[in-house]
Coordinates of N, CA and C in Angstrom, one line a residue:
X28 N 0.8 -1.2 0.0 CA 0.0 0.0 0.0 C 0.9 1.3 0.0
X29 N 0.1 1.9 -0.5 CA 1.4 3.8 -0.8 C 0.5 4.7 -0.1
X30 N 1.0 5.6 0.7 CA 0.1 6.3 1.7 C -0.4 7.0 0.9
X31 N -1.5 7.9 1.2 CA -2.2 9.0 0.4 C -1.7 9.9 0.9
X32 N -1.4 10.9 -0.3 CA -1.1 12.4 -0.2 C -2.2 13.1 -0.1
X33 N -2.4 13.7 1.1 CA -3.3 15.0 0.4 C -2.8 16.0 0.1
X34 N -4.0 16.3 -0.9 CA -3.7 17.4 -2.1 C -4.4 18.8 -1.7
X35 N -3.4 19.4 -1.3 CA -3.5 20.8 -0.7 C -4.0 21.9 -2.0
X36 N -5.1 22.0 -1.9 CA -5.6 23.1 -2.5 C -5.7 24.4 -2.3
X37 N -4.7 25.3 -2.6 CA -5.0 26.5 -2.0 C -6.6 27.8 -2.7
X38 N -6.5 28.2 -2.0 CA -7.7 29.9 -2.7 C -7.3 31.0 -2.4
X39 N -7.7 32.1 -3.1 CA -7.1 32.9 -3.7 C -8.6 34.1 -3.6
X40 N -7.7 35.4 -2.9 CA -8.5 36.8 -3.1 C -7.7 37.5 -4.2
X41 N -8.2 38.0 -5.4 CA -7.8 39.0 -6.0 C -7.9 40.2 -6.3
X42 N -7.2 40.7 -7.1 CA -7.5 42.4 -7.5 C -7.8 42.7 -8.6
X43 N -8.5 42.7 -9.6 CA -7.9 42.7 -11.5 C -8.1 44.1 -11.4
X44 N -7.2 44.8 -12.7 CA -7.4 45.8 -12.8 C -7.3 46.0 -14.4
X45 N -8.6 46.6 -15.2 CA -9.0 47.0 -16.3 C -7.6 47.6 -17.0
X46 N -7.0 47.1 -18.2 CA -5.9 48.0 -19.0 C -6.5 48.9 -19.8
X47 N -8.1 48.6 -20.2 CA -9.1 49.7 -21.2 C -9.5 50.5 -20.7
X48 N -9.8 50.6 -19.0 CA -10.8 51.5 -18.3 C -10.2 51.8 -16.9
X49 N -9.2 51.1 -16.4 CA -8.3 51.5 -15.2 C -9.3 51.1 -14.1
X50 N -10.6 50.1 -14.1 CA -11.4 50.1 -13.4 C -10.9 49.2 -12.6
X51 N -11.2 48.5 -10.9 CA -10.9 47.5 -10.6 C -12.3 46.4 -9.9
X52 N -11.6 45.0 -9.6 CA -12.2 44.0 -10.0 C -12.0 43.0 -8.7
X53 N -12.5 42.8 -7.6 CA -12.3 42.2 -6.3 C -12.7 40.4 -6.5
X54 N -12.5 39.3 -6.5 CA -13.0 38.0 -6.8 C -12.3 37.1 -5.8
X55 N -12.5 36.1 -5.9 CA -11.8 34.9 -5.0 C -12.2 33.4 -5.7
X56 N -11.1 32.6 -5.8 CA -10.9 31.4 -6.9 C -9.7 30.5 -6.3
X57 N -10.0 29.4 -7.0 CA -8.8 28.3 -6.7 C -7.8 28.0 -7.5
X58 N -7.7 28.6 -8.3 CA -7.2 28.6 -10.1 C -6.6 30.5 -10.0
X59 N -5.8 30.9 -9.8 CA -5.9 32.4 -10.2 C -5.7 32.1 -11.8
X60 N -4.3 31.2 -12.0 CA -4.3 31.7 -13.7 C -5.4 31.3 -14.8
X61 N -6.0 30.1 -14.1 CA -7.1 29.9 -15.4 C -9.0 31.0 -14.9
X62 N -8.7 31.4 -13.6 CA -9.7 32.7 -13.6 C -9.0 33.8 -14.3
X63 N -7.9 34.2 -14.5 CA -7.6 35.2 -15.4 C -8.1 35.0 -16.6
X64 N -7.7 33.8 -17.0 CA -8.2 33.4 -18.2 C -9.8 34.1 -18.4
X65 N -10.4 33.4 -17.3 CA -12.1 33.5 -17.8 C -12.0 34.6 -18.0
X66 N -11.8 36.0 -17.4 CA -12.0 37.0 -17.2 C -11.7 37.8 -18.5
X67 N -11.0 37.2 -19.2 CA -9.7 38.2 -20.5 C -10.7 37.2 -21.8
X68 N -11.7 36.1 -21.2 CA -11.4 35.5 -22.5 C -13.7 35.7 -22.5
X69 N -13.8 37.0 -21.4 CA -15.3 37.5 -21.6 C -16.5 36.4 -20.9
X70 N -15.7 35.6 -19.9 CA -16.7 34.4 -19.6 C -17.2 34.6 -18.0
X71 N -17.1 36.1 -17.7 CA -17.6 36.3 -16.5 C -18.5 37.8 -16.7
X72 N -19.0 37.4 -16.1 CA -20.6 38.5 -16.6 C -20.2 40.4 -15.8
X73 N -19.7 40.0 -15.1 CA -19.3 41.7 -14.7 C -17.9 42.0 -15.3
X74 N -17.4 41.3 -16.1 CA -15.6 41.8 -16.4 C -16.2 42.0 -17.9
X75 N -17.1 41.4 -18.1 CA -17.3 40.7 -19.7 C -17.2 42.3 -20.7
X76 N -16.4 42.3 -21.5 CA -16.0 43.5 -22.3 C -15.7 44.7 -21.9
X77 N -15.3 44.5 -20.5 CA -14.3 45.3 -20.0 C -12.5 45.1 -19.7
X78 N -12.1 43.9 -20.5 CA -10.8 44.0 -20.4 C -9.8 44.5 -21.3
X79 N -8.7 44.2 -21.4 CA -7.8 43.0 -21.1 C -8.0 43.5 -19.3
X80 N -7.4 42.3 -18.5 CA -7.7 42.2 -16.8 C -6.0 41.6 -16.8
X81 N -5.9 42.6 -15.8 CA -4.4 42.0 -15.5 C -4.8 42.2 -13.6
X82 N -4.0 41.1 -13.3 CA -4.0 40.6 -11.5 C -2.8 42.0 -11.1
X83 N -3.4 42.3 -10.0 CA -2.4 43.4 -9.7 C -2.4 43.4 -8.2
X84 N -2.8 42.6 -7.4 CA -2.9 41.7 -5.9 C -3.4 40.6 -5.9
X85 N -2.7 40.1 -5.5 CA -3.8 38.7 -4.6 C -3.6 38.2 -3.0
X86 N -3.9 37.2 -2.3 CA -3.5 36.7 -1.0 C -4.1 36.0 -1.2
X87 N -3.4 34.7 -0.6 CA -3.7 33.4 -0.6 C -4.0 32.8 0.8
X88 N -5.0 32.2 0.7 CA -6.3 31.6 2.0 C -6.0 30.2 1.7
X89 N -6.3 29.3 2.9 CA -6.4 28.1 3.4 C -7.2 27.5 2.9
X90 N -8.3 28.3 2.8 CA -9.5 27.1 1.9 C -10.3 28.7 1.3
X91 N -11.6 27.9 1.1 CA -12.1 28.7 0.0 C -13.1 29.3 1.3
X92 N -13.8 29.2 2.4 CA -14.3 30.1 3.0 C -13.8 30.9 3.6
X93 N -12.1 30.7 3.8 CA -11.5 32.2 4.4 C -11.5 33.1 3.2
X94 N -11.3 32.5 2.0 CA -10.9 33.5 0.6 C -12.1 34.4 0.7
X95 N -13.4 33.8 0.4 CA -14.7 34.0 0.2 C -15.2 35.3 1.5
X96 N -14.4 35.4 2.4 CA -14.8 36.2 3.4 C -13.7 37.3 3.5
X97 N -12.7 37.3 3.1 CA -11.6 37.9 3.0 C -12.0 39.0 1.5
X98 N -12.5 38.1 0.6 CA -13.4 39.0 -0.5 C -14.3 39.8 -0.3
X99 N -15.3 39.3 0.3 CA -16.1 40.4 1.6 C -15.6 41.3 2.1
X100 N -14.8 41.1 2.8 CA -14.3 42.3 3.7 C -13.6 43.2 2.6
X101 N -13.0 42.7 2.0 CA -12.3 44.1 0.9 C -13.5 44.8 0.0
X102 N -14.4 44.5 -0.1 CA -15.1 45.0 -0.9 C -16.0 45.7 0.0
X103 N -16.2 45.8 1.3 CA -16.4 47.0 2.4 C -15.7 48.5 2.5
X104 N -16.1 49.4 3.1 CA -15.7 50.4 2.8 C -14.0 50.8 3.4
X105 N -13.7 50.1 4.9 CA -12.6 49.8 5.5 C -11.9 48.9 4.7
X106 N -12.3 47.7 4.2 CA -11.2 46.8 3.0 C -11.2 48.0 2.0
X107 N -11.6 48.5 1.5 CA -11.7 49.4 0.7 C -10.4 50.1 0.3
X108 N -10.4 50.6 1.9 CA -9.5 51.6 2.4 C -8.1 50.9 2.4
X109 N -7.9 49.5 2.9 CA -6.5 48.6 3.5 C -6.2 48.3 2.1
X110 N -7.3 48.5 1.1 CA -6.6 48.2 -0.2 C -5.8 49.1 -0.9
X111 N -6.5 50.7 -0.9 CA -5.9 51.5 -1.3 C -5.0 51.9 -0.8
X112 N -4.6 51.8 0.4 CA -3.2 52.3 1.1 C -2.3 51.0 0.8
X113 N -2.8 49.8 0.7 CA -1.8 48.7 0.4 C -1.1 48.5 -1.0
X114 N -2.0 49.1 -2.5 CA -2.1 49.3 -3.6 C -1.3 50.7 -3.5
X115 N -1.3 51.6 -3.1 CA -0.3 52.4 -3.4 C 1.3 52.4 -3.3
X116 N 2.0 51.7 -3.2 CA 3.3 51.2 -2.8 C 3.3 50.6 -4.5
X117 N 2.5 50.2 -4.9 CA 2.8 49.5 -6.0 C 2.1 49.8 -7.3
X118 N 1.3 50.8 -7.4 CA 0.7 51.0 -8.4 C 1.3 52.9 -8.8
X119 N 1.1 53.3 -9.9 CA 1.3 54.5 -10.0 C 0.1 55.5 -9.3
X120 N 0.6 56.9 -8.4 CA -0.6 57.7 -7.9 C -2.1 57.3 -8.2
X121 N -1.8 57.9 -9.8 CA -3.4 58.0 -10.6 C -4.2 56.6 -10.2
X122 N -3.2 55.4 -10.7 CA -4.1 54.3 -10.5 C -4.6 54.3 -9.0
X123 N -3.9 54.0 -7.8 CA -4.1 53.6 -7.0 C -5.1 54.2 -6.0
X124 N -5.1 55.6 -6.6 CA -6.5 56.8 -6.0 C -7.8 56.5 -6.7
X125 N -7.9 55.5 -7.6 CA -8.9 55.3 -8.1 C -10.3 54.8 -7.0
X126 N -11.6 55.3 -7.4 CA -12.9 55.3 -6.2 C -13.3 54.1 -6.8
X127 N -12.9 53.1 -8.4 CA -13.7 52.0 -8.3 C -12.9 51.0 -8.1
X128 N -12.5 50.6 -6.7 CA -12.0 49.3 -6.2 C -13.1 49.0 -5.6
X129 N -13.5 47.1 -6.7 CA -15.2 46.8 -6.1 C -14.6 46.0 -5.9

């Protein structure tokens, strides 16, 4: 007998940010590169012909209901805030003062 591995799945809070429209884009997934995918390739209904979508944060959660709540909370008016001040270190001024981080 061969022991079983388990297979650690991690999840994922993200950031996208619009290269057409500078807009941003809050989500949480277990796949970030094949949700970029969906997102650039029009298969998610709020991004849909708003891209190209490029990841410009993420953090990575234990399972999928810390992700899922951790997406919540950023998309509050305080996550709001921890993102903009956290996004600024890494984004140029203009972007990172932007009012649509959803």
């Amino acid at each position: 007998m061969h022991p079983v591995r388990d297979h650690i799945v991690m999840n994922y809070v993200y950031i996208l940010r619009s290269e057409k429209s500078g807009k941003f884009y809050t989500g949480s997934t277990n796949d970030l590169r094949k949700r970029l995918k969906q997102h650039n390739e029009n298969k998610s209904s709020y991004t849909k012909n708003k891209g190209p979508w490029k990841i410009i944060y993420y953090e990575t959660c234990i399972n999928e209901q810390d992700a899922r709540s951790r997406e919540k909370y950023l998309k509050t008016g305080t996550g709001k805030r921890y993102l903009k001040n956290r996004l600024r270190h890494f984004l140029p001024a203009r972007q990172s003062q932007s009012e649509n981080i959803c």
